[in-house]
mmCIF file of C-alpha atoms in Angstrom:
data_model
loop_
_atom_site.group_PDB
_atom_site.id
_atom_site.type_symbol
_atom_site.label_atom_id
_atom_site.label_comp_id
_atom_site.label_asym_id
_atom_site.label_seq_id
_atom_site.Cartn_x
_atom_site.Cartn_y
_atom_site.Cartn_z
ATOM 1 C CA UNK R 122 35.020 -63.125 56.398
ATOM 2 C CA UNK R 123 31.409 -64.183 55.963
ATOM 3 C CA UNK R 124 29.643 -64.410 52.639
ATOM 4 C CA UNK R 125 27.735 -61.193 53.372
ATOM 5 C CA UNK R 126 31.030 -59.460 54.243
ATOM 6 C CA UNK R 127 32.491 -60.578 50.914
ATOM 7 C CA UNK R 128 29.322 -59.392 49.175
ATOM 8 C CA UNK R 129 29.508 -55.962 50.791
ATOM 9 C CA UNK R 130 33.211 -55.681 50.087
ATOM 10 C CA UNK R 131 32.538 -56.436 46.412
ATOM 11 C CA UNK R 132 29.621 -53.987 46.384
ATOM 12 C CA UNK R 133 31.953 -51.245 47.632
ATOM 13 C CA UNK R 134 34.491 -52.060 44.914
ATOM 14 C CA UNK R 135 31.696 -52.190 42.309
ATOM 15 C CA UNK R 136 30.447 -48.777 43.471
ATOM 16 C CA UNK R 137 33.994 -47.413 43.231
ATOM 17 C CA UNK R 138 34.454 -48.802 39.721
ATOM 18 C CA UNK R 139 31.147 -47.271 38.599
ATOM 19 C CA UNK R 140 31.938 -43.928 40.243
ATOM 20 C CA UNK R 141 35.375 -43.889 38.640
ATOM 21 C CA UNK R 142 33.858 -44.557 35.210
ATOM 22 C CA UNK R 143 31.189 -41.894 35.628
ATOM 23 C CA UNK R 144 33.067 -39.096 37.372
ATOM 24 C CA UNK R 145 36.786 -39.839 37.372
ATOM 25 C CA UNK R 146 39.478 -40.247 39.965
ATOM 26 C CA UNK R 147 38.737 -37.057 41.889
ATOM 27 C CA UNK R 148 35.273 -38.390 42.808
ATOM 28 C CA UNK R 149 36.571 -41.510 44.589
ATOM 29 C CA UNK R 150 35.965 -40.574 48.204
ATOM 30 C CA UNK R 151 35.053 -43.088 50.877
ATOM 31 C CA UNK R 152 31.881 -41.170 51.633
ATOM 32 C CA UNK R 153 30.685 -41.151 48.000
ATOM 33 C CA UNK R 154 31.547 -44.803 47.442
ATOM 34 C CA UNK R 155 29.625 -45.716 50.597
ATOM 35 C CA UNK R 156 26.645 -43.623 49.494
ATOM 36 C CA UNK R 157 26.554 -45.315 46.109
ATOM 37 C CA UNK R 158 26.883 -48.743 47.712
ATOM 38 C CA UNK R 159 23.943 -47.898 49.990
ATOM 39 C CA UNK R 160 25.860 -48.174 53.277
ATOM 40 C CA UNK R 161 26.834 -45.760 56.035
ATOM 41 C CA UNK R 162 29.869 -43.592 55.377
ATOM 42 C CA UNK R 163 31.802 -45.516 58.035
ATOM 43 C CA UNK R 164 31.065 -48.984 56.609
ATOM 44 C CA UNK R 165 33.936 -49.052 54.087
ATOM 45 C CA UNK R 166 36.466 -48.815 56.945
ATOM 46 C CA UNK R 167 35.311 -52.219 58.190
ATOM 47 C CA UNK R 168 36.550 -53.832 54.973
ATOM 48 C CA UNK R 169 39.152 -51.308 53.867
ATOM 49 C CA UNK R 170 40.985 -49.763 56.830
ATOM 50 C CA UNK R 171 42.244 -46.953 54.632
ATOM 51 C CA UNK R 172 41.181 -45.085 51.533
ATOM 52 C CA UNK R 173 44.365 -46.392 49.916
ATOM 53 C CA UNK R 174 43.251 -49.990 50.391
ATOM 54 C CA UNK R 175 39.893 -49.339 48.748
ATOM 55 C CA UNK R 176 41.554 -47.515 45.841
ATOM 56 C CA UNK R 177 43.936 -50.453 45.464
ATOM 57 C CA UNK R 178 41.051 -52.937 45.379
ATOM 58 C CA UNK R 179 39.420 -50.846 42.647
ATOM 59 C CA UNK R 180 42.704 -50.681 40.710
ATOM 60 C CA UNK R 181 43.137 -54.466 41.031
ATOM 61 C CA UNK R 182 39.756 -54.817 39.323
ATOM 62 C CA UNK R 183 41.115 -52.704 36.456
ATOM 63 C CA UNK R 184 44.275 -54.785 36.193
ATOM 64 C CA UNK R 185 42.125 -57.911 36.162
ATOM 65 C CA UNK R 186 40.068 -56.499 33.315
ATOM 66 C CA UNK R 187 43.184 -55.505 31.382
ATOM 67 C CA UNK R 188 44.761 -58.934 32.014
ATOM 68 C CA UNK R 189 41.645 -60.632 30.635
ATOM 69 C CA UNK R 190 41.777 -58.432 27.537
ATOM 70 C CA UNK R 191 45.458 -59.292 27.091
ATOM 71 C CA UNK R 192 44.686 -62.999 27.455
ATOM 72 C CA UNK R 193 41.876 -62.728 24.912
ATOM 73 C CA UNK R 194 44.038 -60.723 22.506
ATOM 74 C CA UNK R 195 46.786 -63.338 22.610
ATOM 75 C CA UNK R 196 44.313 -66.224 22.321
ATOM 76 C CA UNK R 197 42.411 -64.727 19.372
ATOM 77 C CA UNK R 198 45.102 -62.540 17.848
ATOM 78 C CA UNK R 199 47.747 -62.919 15.215
ATOM 79 C CA UNK R 200 50.703 -65.290 15.302
ATOM 80 C CA UNK R 201 54.264 -64.108 15.639
ATOM 81 C CA UNK R 202 55.752 -61.985 18.400
ATOM 82 C CA UNK R 203 55.812 -58.666 16.540
ATOM 83 C CA UNK R 204 52.172 -58.995 15.492
ATOM 84 C CA UNK R 205 51.280 -59.981 19.051
ATOM 85 C CA UNK R 206 53.068 -56.918 20.454
ATOM 86 C CA UNK R 207 51.146 -54.772 17.966
ATOM 87 C CA UNK R 208 47.856 -56.386 19.013
ATOM 88 C CA UNK R 209 48.676 -55.922 22.706
ATOM 89 C CA UNK R 210 49.617 -52.283 22.109
ATOM 90 C CA UNK R 211 46.274 -51.665 20.438
ATOM 91 C CA UNK R 212 44.453 -53.475 23.272
ATOM 92 C CA UNK R 213 46.284 -51.332 25.824
ATOM 93 C CA UNK R 214 45.437 -48.085 24.037
ATOM 94 C CA UNK R 215 41.800 -49.080 23.588
ATOM 95 C CA UNK R 216 41.542 -49.933 27.287
ATOM 96 C CA UNK R 217 43.107 -46.598 28.246
ATOM 97 C CA UNK R 218 40.781 -44.632 25.983
ATOM 98 C CA UNK R 219 37.641 -46.604 26.879
ATOM 99 C CA UNK R 220 38.296 -46.431 30.657
ATOM 100 C CA UNK R 221 40.224 -43.208 31.319
ATOM 101 C CA UNK R 222 39.390 -43.005 35.026
ATOM 102 C CA UNK R 223 40.392 -46.600 35.719
ATOM 103 C CA UNK R 224 43.486 -46.245 33.559
ATOM 104 C CA UNK R 225 44.594 -43.191 35.499
ATOM 105 C CA UNK R 226 44.037 -44.888 38.858
ATOM 106 C CA UNK R 227 45.872 -48.063 37.823
ATOM 107 C CA UNK R 228 49.082 -46.238 37.045
ATOM 108 C CA UNK R 229 49.036 -43.657 39.817
ATOM 109 C CA UNK R 230 51.660 -45.372 41.937
ATOM 110 C CA UNK R 231 52.025 -42.111 43.834
ATOM 111 C CA UNK R 232 48.476 -42.698 45.140
ATOM 112 C CA UNK R 233 48.511 -46.449 45.456
ATOM 113 C CA UNK R 234 51.955 -47.308 46.847
ATOM 114 C CA UNK R 235 51.764 -50.459 44.757
ATOM 115 C CA UNK R 236 54.382 -52.447 46.621
ATOM 116 C CA UNK R 237 52.298 -52.654 49.782
ATOM 117 C CA UNK R 238 48.859 -53.798 48.686
ATOM 118 C CA UNK R 239 49.377 -56.493 46.089
ATOM 119 C CA UNK R 240 49.202 -54.339 42.981
ATOM 120 C CA UNK R 241 52.640 -55.305 41.749
ATOM 121 C CA UNK R 242 51.475 -58.910 41.695
ATOM 122 C CA UNK R 243 48.749 -57.879 39.262
ATOM 123 C CA UNK R 244 50.634 -55.331 37.153
ATOM 124 C CA UNK R 245 54.128 -56.795 36.743
ATOM 125 C CA UNK R 246 52.963 -60.038 35.078
ATOM 126 C CA UNK R 247 51.337 -57.933 32.343
ATOM 127 C CA UNK R 248 54.618 -56.141 31.772
ATOM 128 C CA UNK R 249 56.349 -59.537 31.765
ATOM 129 C CA UNK R 250 54.110 -60.699 28.897
ATOM 130 C CA UNK R 251 55.022 -57.593 26.890
ATOM 131 C CA UNK R 252 58.747 -57.933 27.666
ATOM 132 C CA UNK R 253 58.698 -61.608 26.691
ATOM 133 C CA UNK R 254 57.137 -60.857 23.315
ATOM 134 C CA UNK R 255 59.499 -57.927 22.738
ATOM 135 C CA UNK R 256 62.409 -60.289 23.470
ATOM 136 C CA UNK R 257 61.108 -62.705 20.856
ATOM 137 C CA UNK R 258 60.547 -59.901 18.341
ATOM 138 C CA UNK R 259 63.996 -58.370 18.967
ATOM 139 C CA UNK R 260 66.402 -61.130 19.969
ATOM 140 C CA UNK R 261 69.565 -59.727 21.475
ATOM 141 C CA UNK R 262 67.915 -56.510 22.661
ATOM 142 C CA UNK R 263 67.402 -55.696 26.324
ATOM 143 C CA UNK R 264 63.768 -56.763 26.199
ATOM 144 C CA UNK R 265 62.766 -55.171 29.512
ATOM 145 C CA UNK R 266 64.210 -51.789 28.523
ATOM 146 C CA UNK R 267 62.703 -51.875 25.029
ATOM 147 C CA UNK R 268 59.355 -52.955 26.515
ATOM 148 C CA UNK R 269 59.642 -50.154 29.090
ATOM 149 C CA UNK R 270 60.319 -47.585 26.384
ATOM 150 C CA UNK R 271 57.438 -48.933 24.306
ATOM 151 C CA UNK R 272 55.116 -48.856 27.320
ATOM 152 C CA UNK R 273 56.132 -45.268 28.110
ATOM 153 C CA UNK R 274 55.434 -44.349 24.505
ATOM 154 C CA UNK R 275 52.021 -46.048 24.615
ATOM 155 C CA UNK R 276 51.194 -44.333 27.887
ATOM 156 C CA UNK R 277 52.068 -40.981 26.329
ATOM 157 C CA UNK R 278 49.908 -41.719 23.307
ATOM 158 C CA UNK R 279 46.998 -42.686 25.563
ATOM 159 C CA UNK R 280 47.235 -39.485 27.595
ATOM 160 C CA UNK R 281 47.840 -37.120 24.692
ATOM 161 C CA UNK R 282 45.155 -38.794 22.567
ATOM 162 C CA UNK R 283 42.614 -38.479 25.350
ATOM 163 C CA UNK R 284 43.453 -34.785 25.681
ATOM 164 C CA UNK R 285 43.159 -34.484 21.845
ATOM 165 C CA UNK R 286 46.673 -33.044 21.609
ATOM 166 C CA UNK R 287 47.988 -35.708 19.223
ATOM 167 C CA UNK R 288 45.036 -35.445 16.848
ATOM 168 C CA UNK R 289 45.779 -31.749 16.532
ATOM 169 C CA UNK R 290 49.528 -32.268 16.130
ATOM 170 C CA UNK R 291 49.516 -35.163 13.641
ATOM 171 C CA UNK R 292 46.193 -34.517 11.929
ATOM 172 C CA UNK R 293 44.832 -38.047 12.426
ATOM 173 C CA UNK R 294 41.592 -39.163 14.039
ATOM 174 C CA UNK R 295 42.777 -42.786 14.232
ATOM 175 C CA UNK R 296 45.791 -43.629 16.398
ATOM 176 C CA UNK R 297 46.646 -46.609 14.142
ATOM 177 C CA UNK R 298 49.235 -44.864 11.936
ATOM 178 C CA UNK R 299 50.916 -43.344 14.989
ATOM 179 C CA UNK R 300 50.959 -46.754 16.676
ATOM 180 C CA UNK R 301 52.588 -48.277 13.580
ATOM 181 C CA UNK R 302 55.299 -45.605 13.758
ATOM 182 C CA UNK R 303 55.887 -46.287 17.462
ATOM 183 C CA UNK R 304 56.144 -50.042 16.863
ATOM 184 C CA UNK R 305 58.597 -49.528 13.995
ATOM 185 C CA UNK R 306 60.717 -47.273 16.225
ATOM 186 C CA UNK R 307 60.890 -49.865 19.018
ATOM 187 C CA UNK R 308 60.732 -53.147 17.112
ATOM 188 C CA UNK R 309 61.953 -52.343 13.631
ATOM 189 C CA UNK R 310 59.969 -52.628 10.428
ATOM 190 C CA UNK R 311 56.887 -54.825 9.969
ATOM 191 C CA UNK R 312 59.036 -57.897 9.491
ATOM 192 C CA UNK R 313 61.061 -57.144 12.614
ATOM 193 C CA UNK R 314 64.131 -55.903 10.727
ATOM 194 C CA UNK R 315 65.861 -52.624 11.456
#
């Protein structure tokens, strides 16, 4: 692939990321991405033989952004596995709420068929970081299952918070107290005890 091919490929992904942020998942058509990138509607097929491959490239960008936030959170965040899990949980929720279109695309495995286009290689390491910290915070627990339950809980919070359902139900405008409750349910009290 030439440098101009790589540049156009990146421009198409950039246009998709911007479109996703502005208009959401339903707007991500090949034709609209091409229009926004300033190329013919057939040009994306040269670099992405299917719509699925372009969506996957856009989702990989999101996973890269989330991975960088996770790295930064762990580098700058608190010490101790429980505090690190709490910081990662907050980072995850903030990402989901700040980038709802990207967040939705990243976890729509029904759309992306993640095993075929390299998405598992970008998403599973993030889960591995969470599971590793959960294992340190709760020695003896099945860390992958606890991390999976915690992740499912965080995903539910992200969705319900975005739809404003949780604010109505719990009467909070800050998800912090709810997050503390979720962490205590999965990890035990603030000191890690049950």
